PDB file of C-alpha atoms in Angstrom:
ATOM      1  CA  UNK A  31       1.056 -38.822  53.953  1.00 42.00           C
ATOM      2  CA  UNK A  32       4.492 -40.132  52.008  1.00 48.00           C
ATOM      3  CA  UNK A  33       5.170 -43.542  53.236  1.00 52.00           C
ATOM      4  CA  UNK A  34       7.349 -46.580  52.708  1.00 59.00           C
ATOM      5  CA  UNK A  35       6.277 -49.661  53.639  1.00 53.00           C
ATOM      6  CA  UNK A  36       7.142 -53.336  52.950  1.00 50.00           C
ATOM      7  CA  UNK A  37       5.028 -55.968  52.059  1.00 49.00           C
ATOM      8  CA  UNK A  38       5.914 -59.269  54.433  1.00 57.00           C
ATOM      9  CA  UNK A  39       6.647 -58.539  58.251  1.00 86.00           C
ATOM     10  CA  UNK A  40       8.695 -61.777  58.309  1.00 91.00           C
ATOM     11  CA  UNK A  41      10.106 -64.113  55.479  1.00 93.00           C
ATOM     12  CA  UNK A  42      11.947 -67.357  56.269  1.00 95.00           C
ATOM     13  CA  UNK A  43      14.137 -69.077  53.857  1.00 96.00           C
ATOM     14  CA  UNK A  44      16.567 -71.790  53.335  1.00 97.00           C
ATOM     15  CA  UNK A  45      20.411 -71.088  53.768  1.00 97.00           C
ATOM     16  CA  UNK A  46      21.471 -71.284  49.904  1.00 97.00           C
ATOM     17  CA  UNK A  47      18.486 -70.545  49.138  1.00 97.00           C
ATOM     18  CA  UNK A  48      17.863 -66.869  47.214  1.00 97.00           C
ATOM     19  CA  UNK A  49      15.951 -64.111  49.009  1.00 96.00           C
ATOM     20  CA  UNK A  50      13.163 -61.211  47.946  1.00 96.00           C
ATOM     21  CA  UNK A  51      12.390 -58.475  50.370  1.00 94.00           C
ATOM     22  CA  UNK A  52      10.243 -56.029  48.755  1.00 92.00           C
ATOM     23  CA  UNK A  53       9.688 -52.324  49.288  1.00 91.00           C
ATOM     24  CA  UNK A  54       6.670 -50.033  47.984  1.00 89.00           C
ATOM     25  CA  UNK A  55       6.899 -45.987  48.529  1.00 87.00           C
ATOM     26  CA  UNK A  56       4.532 -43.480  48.207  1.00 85.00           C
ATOM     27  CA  UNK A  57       6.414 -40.094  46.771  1.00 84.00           C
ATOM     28  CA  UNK A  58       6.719 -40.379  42.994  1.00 83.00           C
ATOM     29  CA  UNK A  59       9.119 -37.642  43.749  1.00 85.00           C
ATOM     30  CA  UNK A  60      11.531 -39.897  45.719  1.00 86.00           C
ATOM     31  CA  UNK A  61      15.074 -40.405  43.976  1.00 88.00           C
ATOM     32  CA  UNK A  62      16.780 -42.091  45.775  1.00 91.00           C
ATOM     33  CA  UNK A  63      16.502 -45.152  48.180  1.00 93.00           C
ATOM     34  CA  UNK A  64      18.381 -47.159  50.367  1.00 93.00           C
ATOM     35  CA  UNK A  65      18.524 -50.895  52.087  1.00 94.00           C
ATOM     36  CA  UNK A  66      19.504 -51.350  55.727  1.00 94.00           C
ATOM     37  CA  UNK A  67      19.919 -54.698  57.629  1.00 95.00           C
ATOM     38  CA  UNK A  68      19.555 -54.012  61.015  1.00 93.00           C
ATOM     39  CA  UNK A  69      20.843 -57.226  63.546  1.00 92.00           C
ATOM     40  CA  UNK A  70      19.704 -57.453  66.942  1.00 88.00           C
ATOM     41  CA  UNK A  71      20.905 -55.062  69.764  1.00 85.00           C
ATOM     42  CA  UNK A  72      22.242 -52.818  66.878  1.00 89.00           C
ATOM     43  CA  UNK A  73      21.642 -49.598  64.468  1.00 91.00           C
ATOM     44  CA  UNK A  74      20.889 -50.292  61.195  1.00 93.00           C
ATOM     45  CA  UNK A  75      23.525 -50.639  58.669  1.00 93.00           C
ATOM     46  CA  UNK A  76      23.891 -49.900  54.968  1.00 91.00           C
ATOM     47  CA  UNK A  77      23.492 -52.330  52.195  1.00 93.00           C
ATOM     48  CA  UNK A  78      22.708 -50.774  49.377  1.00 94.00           C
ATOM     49  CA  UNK A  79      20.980 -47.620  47.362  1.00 93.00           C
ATOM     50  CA  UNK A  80      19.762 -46.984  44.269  1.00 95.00           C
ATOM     51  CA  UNK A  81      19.467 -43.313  42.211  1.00 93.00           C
ATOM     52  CA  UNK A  82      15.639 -42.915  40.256  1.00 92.00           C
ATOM     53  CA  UNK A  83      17.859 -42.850  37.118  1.00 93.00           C
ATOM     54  CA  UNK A  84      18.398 -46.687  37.652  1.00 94.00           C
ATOM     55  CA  UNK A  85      16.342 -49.599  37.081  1.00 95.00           C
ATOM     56  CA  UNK A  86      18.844 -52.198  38.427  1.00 97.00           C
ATOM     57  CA  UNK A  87      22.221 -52.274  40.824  1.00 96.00           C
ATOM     58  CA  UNK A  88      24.113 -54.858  41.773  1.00 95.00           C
ATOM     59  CA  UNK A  89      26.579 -55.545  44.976  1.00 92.00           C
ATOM     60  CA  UNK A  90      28.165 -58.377  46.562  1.00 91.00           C
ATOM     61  CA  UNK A  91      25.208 -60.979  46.513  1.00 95.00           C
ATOM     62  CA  UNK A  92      23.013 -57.930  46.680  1.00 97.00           C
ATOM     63  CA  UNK A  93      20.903 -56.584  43.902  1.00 97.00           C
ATOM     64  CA  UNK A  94      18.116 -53.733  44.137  1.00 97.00           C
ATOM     65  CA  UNK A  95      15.693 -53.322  41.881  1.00 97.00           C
ATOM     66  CA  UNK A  96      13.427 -50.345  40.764  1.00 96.00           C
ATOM     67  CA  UNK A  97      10.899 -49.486  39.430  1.00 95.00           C
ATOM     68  CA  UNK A  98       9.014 -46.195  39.527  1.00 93.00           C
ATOM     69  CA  UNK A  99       6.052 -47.208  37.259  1.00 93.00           C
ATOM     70  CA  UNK A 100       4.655 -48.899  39.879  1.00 93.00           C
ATOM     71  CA  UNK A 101       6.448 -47.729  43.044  1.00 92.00           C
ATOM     72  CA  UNK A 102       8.700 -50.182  43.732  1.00 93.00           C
ATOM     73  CA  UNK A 103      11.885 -51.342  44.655  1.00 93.00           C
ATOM     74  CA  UNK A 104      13.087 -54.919  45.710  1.00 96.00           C
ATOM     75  CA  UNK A 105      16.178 -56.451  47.593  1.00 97.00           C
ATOM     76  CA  UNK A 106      17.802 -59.834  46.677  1.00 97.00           C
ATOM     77  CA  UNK A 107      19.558 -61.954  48.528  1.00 97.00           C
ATOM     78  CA  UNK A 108      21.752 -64.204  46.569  1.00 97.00           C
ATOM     79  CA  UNK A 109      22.760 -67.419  48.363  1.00 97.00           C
ATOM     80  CA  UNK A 110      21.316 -66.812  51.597  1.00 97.00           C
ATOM     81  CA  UNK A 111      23.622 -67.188  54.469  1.00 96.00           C
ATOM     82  CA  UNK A 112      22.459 -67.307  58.477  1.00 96.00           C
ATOM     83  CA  UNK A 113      24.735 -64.273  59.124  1.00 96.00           C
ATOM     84  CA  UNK A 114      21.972 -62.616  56.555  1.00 97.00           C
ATOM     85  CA  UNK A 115      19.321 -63.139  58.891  1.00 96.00           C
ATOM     86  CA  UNK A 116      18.257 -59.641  60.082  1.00 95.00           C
ATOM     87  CA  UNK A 117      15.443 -57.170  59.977  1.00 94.00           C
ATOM     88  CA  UNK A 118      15.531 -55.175  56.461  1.00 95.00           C
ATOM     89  CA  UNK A 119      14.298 -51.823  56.007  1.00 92.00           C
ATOM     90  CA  UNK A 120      14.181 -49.707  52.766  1.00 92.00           C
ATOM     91  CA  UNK A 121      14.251 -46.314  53.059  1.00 90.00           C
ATOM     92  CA  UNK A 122      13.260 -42.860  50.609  1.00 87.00           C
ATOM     93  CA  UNK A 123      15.459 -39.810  50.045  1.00 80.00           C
ATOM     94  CA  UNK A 124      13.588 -38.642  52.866  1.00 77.00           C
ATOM     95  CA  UNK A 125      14.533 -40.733  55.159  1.00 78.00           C
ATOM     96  CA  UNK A 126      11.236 -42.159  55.996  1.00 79.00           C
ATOM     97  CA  UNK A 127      11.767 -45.597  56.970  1.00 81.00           C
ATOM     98  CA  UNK A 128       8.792 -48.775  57.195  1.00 76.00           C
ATOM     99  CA  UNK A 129       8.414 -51.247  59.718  1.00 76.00           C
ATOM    100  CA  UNK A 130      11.047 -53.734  58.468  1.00 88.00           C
ATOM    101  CA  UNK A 131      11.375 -57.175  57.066  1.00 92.00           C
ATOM    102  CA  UNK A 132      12.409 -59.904  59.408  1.00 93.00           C
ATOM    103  CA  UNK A 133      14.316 -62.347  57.502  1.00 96.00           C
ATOM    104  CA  UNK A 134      15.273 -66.017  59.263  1.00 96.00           C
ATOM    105  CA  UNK A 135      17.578 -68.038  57.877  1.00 96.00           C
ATOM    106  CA  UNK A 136      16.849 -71.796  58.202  1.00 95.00           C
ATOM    107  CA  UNK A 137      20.713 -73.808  58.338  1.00 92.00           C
TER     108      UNK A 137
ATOM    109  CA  UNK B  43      32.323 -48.812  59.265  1.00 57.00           C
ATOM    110  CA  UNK B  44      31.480 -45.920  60.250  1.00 64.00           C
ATOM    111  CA  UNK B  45      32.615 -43.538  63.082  1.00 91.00           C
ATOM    112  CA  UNK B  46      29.553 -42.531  64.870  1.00 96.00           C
ATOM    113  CA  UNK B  47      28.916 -43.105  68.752  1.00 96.00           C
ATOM    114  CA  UNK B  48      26.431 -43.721  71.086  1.00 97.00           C
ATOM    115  CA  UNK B  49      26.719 -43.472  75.389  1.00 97.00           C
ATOM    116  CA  UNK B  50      25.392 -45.019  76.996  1.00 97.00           C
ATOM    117  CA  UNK B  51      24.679 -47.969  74.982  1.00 96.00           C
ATOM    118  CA  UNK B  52      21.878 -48.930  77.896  1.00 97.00           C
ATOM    119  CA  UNK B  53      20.101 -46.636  80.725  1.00 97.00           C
ATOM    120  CA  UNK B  54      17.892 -47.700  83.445  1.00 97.00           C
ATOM    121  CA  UNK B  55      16.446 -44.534  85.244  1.00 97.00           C
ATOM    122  CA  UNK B  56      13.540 -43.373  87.405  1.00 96.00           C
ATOM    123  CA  UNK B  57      10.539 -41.393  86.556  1.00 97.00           C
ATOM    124  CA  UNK B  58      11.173 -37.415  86.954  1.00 96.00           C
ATOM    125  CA  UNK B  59      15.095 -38.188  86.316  1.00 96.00           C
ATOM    126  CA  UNK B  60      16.719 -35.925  83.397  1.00 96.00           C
ATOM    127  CA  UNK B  61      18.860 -37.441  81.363  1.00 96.00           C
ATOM    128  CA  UNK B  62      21.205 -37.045  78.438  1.00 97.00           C
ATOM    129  CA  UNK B  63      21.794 -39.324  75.281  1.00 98.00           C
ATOM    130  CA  UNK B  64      25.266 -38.666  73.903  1.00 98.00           C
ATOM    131  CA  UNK B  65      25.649 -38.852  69.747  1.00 98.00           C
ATOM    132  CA  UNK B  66      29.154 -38.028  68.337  1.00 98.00           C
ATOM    133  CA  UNK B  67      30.888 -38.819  65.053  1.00 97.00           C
ATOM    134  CA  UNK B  68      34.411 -37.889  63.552  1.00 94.00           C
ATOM    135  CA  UNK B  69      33.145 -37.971  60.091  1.00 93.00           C
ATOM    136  CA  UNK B  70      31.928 -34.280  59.862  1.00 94.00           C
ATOM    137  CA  UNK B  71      29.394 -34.647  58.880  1.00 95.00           C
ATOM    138  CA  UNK B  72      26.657 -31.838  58.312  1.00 95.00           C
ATOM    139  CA  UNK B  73      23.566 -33.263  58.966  1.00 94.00           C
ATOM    140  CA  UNK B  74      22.684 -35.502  61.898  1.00 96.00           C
ATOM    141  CA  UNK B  75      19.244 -37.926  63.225  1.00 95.00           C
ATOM    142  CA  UNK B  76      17.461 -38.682  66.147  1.00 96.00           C
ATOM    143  CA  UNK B  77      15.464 -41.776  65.711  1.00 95.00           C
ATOM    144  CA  UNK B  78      12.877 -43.517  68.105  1.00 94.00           C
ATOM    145  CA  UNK B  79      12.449 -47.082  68.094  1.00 92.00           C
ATOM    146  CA  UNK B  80      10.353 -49.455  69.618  1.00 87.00           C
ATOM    147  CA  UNK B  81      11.490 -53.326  69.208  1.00 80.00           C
ATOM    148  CA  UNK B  82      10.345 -54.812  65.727  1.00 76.00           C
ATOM    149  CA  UNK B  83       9.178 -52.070  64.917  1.00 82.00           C
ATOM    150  CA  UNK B  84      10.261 -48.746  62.062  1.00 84.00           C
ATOM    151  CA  UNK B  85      11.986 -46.139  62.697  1.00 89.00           C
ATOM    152  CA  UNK B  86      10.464 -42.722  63.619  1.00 90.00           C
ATOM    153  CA  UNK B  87      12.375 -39.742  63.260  1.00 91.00           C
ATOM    154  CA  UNK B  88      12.476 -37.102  66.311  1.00 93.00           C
ATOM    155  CA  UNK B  89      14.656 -35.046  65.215  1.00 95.00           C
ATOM    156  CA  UNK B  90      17.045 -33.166  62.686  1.00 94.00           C
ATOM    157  CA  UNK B  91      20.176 -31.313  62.049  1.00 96.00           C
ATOM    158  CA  UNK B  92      21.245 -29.875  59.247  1.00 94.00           C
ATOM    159  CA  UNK B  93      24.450 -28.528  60.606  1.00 95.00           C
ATOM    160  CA  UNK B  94      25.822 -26.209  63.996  1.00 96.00           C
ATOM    161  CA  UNK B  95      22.521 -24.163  65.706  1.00 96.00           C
ATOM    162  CA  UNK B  96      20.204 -25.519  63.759  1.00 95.00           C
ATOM    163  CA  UNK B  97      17.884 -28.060  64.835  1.00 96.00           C
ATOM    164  CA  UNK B  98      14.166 -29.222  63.776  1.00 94.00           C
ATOM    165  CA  UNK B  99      11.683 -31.504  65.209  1.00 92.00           C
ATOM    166  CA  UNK B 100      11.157 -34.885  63.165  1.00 89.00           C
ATOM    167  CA  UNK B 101       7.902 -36.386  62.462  1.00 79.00           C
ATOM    168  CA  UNK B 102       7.283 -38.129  65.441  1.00 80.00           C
ATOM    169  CA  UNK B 103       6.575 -35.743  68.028  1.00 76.00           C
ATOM    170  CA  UNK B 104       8.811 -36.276  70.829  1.00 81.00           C
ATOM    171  CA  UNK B 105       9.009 -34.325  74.379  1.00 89.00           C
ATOM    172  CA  UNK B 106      13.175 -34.545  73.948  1.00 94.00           C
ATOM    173  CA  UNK B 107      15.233 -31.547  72.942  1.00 95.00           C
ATOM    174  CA  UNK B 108      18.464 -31.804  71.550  1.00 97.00           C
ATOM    175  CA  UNK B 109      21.531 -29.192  70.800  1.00 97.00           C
ATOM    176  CA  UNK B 110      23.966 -29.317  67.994  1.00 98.00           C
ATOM    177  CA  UNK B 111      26.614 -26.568  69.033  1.00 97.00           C
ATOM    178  CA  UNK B 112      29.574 -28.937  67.709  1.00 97.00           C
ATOM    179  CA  UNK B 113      29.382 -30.168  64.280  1.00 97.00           C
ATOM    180  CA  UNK B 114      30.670 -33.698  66.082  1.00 97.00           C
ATOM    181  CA  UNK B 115      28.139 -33.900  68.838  1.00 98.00           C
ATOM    182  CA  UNK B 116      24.515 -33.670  68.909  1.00 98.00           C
ATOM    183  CA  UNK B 117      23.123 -34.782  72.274  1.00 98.00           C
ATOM    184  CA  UNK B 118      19.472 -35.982  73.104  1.00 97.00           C
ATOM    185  CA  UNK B 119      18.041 -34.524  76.407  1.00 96.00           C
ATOM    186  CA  UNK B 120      14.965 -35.859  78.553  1.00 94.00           C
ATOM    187  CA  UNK B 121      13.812 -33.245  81.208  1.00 94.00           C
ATOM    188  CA  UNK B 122      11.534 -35.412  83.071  1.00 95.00           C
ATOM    189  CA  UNK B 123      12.120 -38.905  81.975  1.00 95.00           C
ATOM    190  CA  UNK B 124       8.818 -41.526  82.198  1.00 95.00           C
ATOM    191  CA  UNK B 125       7.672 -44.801  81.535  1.00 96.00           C
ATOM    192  CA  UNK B 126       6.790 -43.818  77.788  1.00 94.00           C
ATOM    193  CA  UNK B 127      10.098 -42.380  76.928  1.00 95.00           C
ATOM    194  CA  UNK B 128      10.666 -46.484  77.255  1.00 96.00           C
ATOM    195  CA  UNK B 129      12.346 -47.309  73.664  1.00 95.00           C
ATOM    196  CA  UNK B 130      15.750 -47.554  71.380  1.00 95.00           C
ATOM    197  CA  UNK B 131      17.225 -44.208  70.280  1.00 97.00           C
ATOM    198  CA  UNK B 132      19.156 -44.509  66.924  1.00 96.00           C
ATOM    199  CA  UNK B 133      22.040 -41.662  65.998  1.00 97.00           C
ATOM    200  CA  UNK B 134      22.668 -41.175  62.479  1.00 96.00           C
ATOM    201  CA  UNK B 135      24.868 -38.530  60.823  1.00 95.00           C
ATOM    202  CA  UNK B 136      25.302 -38.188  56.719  1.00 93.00           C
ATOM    203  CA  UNK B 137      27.425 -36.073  54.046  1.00 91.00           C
ATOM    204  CA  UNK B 138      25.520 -32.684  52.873  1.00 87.00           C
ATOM    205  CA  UNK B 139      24.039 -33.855  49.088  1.00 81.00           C
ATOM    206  CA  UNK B 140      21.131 -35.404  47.278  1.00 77.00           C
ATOM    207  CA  UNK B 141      22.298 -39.517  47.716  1.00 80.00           C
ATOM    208  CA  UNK B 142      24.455 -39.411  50.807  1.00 85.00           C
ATOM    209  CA  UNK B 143      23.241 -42.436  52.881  1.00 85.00           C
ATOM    210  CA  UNK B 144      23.368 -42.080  56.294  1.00 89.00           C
ATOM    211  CA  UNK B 145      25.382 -43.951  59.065  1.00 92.00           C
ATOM    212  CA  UNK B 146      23.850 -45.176  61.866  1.00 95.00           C
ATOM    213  CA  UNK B 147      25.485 -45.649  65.911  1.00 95.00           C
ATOM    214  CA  UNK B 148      24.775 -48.864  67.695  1.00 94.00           C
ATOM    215  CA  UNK B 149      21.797 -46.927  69.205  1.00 96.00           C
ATOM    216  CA  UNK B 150      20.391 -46.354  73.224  1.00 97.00           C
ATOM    217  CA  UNK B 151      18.072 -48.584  74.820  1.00 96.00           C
ATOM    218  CA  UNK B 152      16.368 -46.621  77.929  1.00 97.00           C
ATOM    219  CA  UNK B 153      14.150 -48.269  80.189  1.00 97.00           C
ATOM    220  CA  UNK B 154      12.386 -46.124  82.544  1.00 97.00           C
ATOM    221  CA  UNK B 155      11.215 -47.583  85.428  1.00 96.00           C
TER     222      UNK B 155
END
């Protein structure tokens, strides 16, 4: 069945430090995906998202990263900050979501 | 932020009690989620709506019904509530279109006892 999934249950990094959360999906057909950060105790919120016609797109601190040869799509964190640390999930035009990086910010 | 509501934000009930999970938003939006999900762990969608009277079941198969006779409101029921309904419900709603992202509310946390 479609799924998207991410590769690291849990990822701890330095405050200051930059941060990679990656994302693989299933459906070639996808075209569009999105980040969430969820915090503890709440629903998830959006970050970012990225159309299939786009390799690369950039926020505040936030970039995502495609790319459909091989399925994936990546989040960084630029700067790292404790209020970053959250649970990450990508998720597919679809709406199917995967279990969620945990990301700890060490002060 | 976005304008999407949850009640109550936490329920602790008996087994056999029937209960209600209110979702609303002021966005009117179309299409509105049920999620299900457990702590540190994804999200699993229970149901769908793509806009007033209609309503699908999600991929997770869930032994909730919901209603969507308001555009605004699209409350969760639980006939017979037990210990496995135990989990987080998330609301979301979204715009009608191909890369709409959708909003989430601060989400349900039932504990049946």
């Amino acid at each position: 069945g479609e799924s998207v999934g991410l590769h690291l249950p849990t990822l701890s990094v330095q405050e200051g430090d930059n941060s990679i959360i990656n994302c693989a999906y299933s459906n070639s057909a996808s075209d569009y995906f999105i980040w969430y950060k969820q915090e503890s105790g709440k629903g998830p919120q959006f970050i970012i998202d990225i159309r299939s016609n786009m390799d690369k797109r950039q926020g505040q601190r936030v970039t995502v990263l495609l790319n459909k040869t091989v399925k994936h799509l990546s989040l960084q964190i630029a700067a790292t900050q404790p209020g970053d640390s959250a649970v990450y999930f990508c998720a597919d035009s679809k709406f199917y979501f995967g279990t969620g990086t945990s990301l700890t910010v060490i002060p | 932020e976005a304008d999407i509501y949850q009640t109550p934000r936490y329920l602790v009930i008996g087994t056999g009690k029937k209960i209600t999970l209110e979702c609303s938003q002021t966005m009117g939006h179309d299409k509105m989620y049920w999620y299900q999900q457990d702590p540190g762990m994804e999200l699993h969608l229970i149901h769908y709506s793509y806009g007033v009277n209609s309503t699908e079941k999600g991929d997770l198969s869930s032994e909730s019904t919901v209603s969507r006779i308001r555009t605004e409101h699209f409350p969760l029921t639980l006939e017979s509530a037990r210990p496995s309904h135990t989990s987080q419900y998330l609301c979301a709603s979204r715009r009608d279109g191909p890369w709409e992202t959708q909003y989430f509310g601060p989400g349900t946390r039932l504990l049946v006892l």
